[in-house]
Amino acid sequence: MKQEANQIPKLAYSIREACQATSLGRTNLYEHIAKGNLRVVYVGRRALIPAESLHRLVSGEG
C-alpha cells in the first residue's frame, strides 16, 4: 500500500480492508480469527483488526 507523506497510518482495518490489503478471502480471515491467529476488536458492532495483528499474520510471526 502506498502512503502519501501527509497521510496518517491506519491503526486498524475493517474486515473488507483487511481482505484487500492481504489478498486473503473473507472466510480465510475469519478462520484466522477463530484460531486466535488474528485479533479482532469490536467498536460497537463494527469489527476492526488492529494493524499490528495483521502485520504479524502476514509476516509469519502470528
Short mmCIF file of C-alpha atoms in Angstrom, two decimals:
data_model
loop_
_atom_site.label_atom_id
_atom_site.label_comp_id
_atom_site.label_asym_id
_atom_site.label_seq_id
_atom_site.Cartn_x
_atom_site.Cartn_y
_atom_site.Cartn_z
CA MET A 1 0.00 0.00 0.00
CA LYS A 2 1.31 3.40 -0.96
CA GLN A 3 1.11 6.13 1.67
CA GLU A 4 1.37 9.82 0.97
CA ALA A 5 3.61 11.93 3.20
CA ASN A 6 0.71 13.63 4.98
CA GLN A 7 -1.47 10.54 5.36
CA ILE A 8 -1.96 9.14 8.86
CA PRO A 9 -1.09 5.41 9.10
CA LYS A 10 -4.04 3.11 9.77
CA LEU A 11 -4.35 1.74 13.29
CA ALA A 12 -6.98 -0.83 12.36
CA TYR A 13 -8.66 -2.32 9.31
CA SER A 14 -12.24 -3.35 8.67
CA ILE A 15 -12.74 -6.94 7.52
CA ARG A 16 -13.15 -5.74 3.92
CA GLU A 17 -9.99 -3.60 4.08
CA ALA A 18 -8.01 -6.45 5.65
CA CYS A 19 -9.09 -8.76 2.82
CA GLN A 20 -7.98 -6.20 0.23
CA ALA A 21 -4.68 -5.47 1.98
CA THR A 22 -3.69 -9.14 2.36
CA SER A 23 -5.39 -10.71 -0.69
CA LEU A 24 -6.99 -13.22 1.69
CA GLY A 25 -10.64 -14.13 1.38
CA ARG A 26 -13.24 -13.24 3.98
CA THR A 27 -13.67 -16.88 5.07
CA ASN A 28 -9.92 -17.35 5.42
CA LEU A 29 -9.69 -14.19 7.53
CA TYR A 30 -12.48 -15.39 9.83
CA GLU A 31 -10.72 -18.77 10.18
CA HIS A 32 -7.58 -16.98 11.39
CA ILE A 33 -9.70 -15.00 13.86
CA ALA A 34 -11.34 -18.22 15.16
CA LYS A 35 -7.94 -19.91 15.57
CA GLY A 36 -6.60 -16.93 17.51
CA ASN A 37 -4.03 -16.04 14.84
CA LEU A 38 -5.67 -12.70 14.22
CA ARG A 39 -7.05 -10.32 16.83
CA VAL A 40 -10.34 -8.55 16.32
CA VAL A 41 -11.62 -5.57 18.29
CA TYR A 42 -15.26 -4.55 18.29
CA VAL A 43 -16.18 -0.88 18.41
CA GLY A 44 -19.91 -1.06 18.83
CA ARG A 45 -20.91 -3.64 16.23
CA ARG A 46 -18.02 -2.86 13.89
CA ALA A 47 -15.24 -5.44 13.76
CA LEU A 48 -11.74 -3.98 13.38
CA ILE A 49 -8.44 -5.80 13.02
CA PRO A 50 -5.51 -3.95 14.61
CA ALA A 51 -2.77 -3.20 12.08
CA GLU A 52 -0.05 -4.87 14.19
CA SER A 53 -2.07 -8.09 14.35
CA LEU A 54 -2.47 -8.11 10.56
CA HIS A 55 1.26 -7.40 10.07
CA ARG A 56 2.16 -10.31 12.39
CA LEU A 57 -0.08 -12.68 10.43
CA VAL A 58 1.34 -11.84 7.01
CA SER A 59 4.94 -11.79 8.24
CA GLY A 60 4.57 -15.30 9.66
CA GLU A 61 5.02 -14.26 13.30
CA GLY A 62 1.40 -14.95 14.29
#
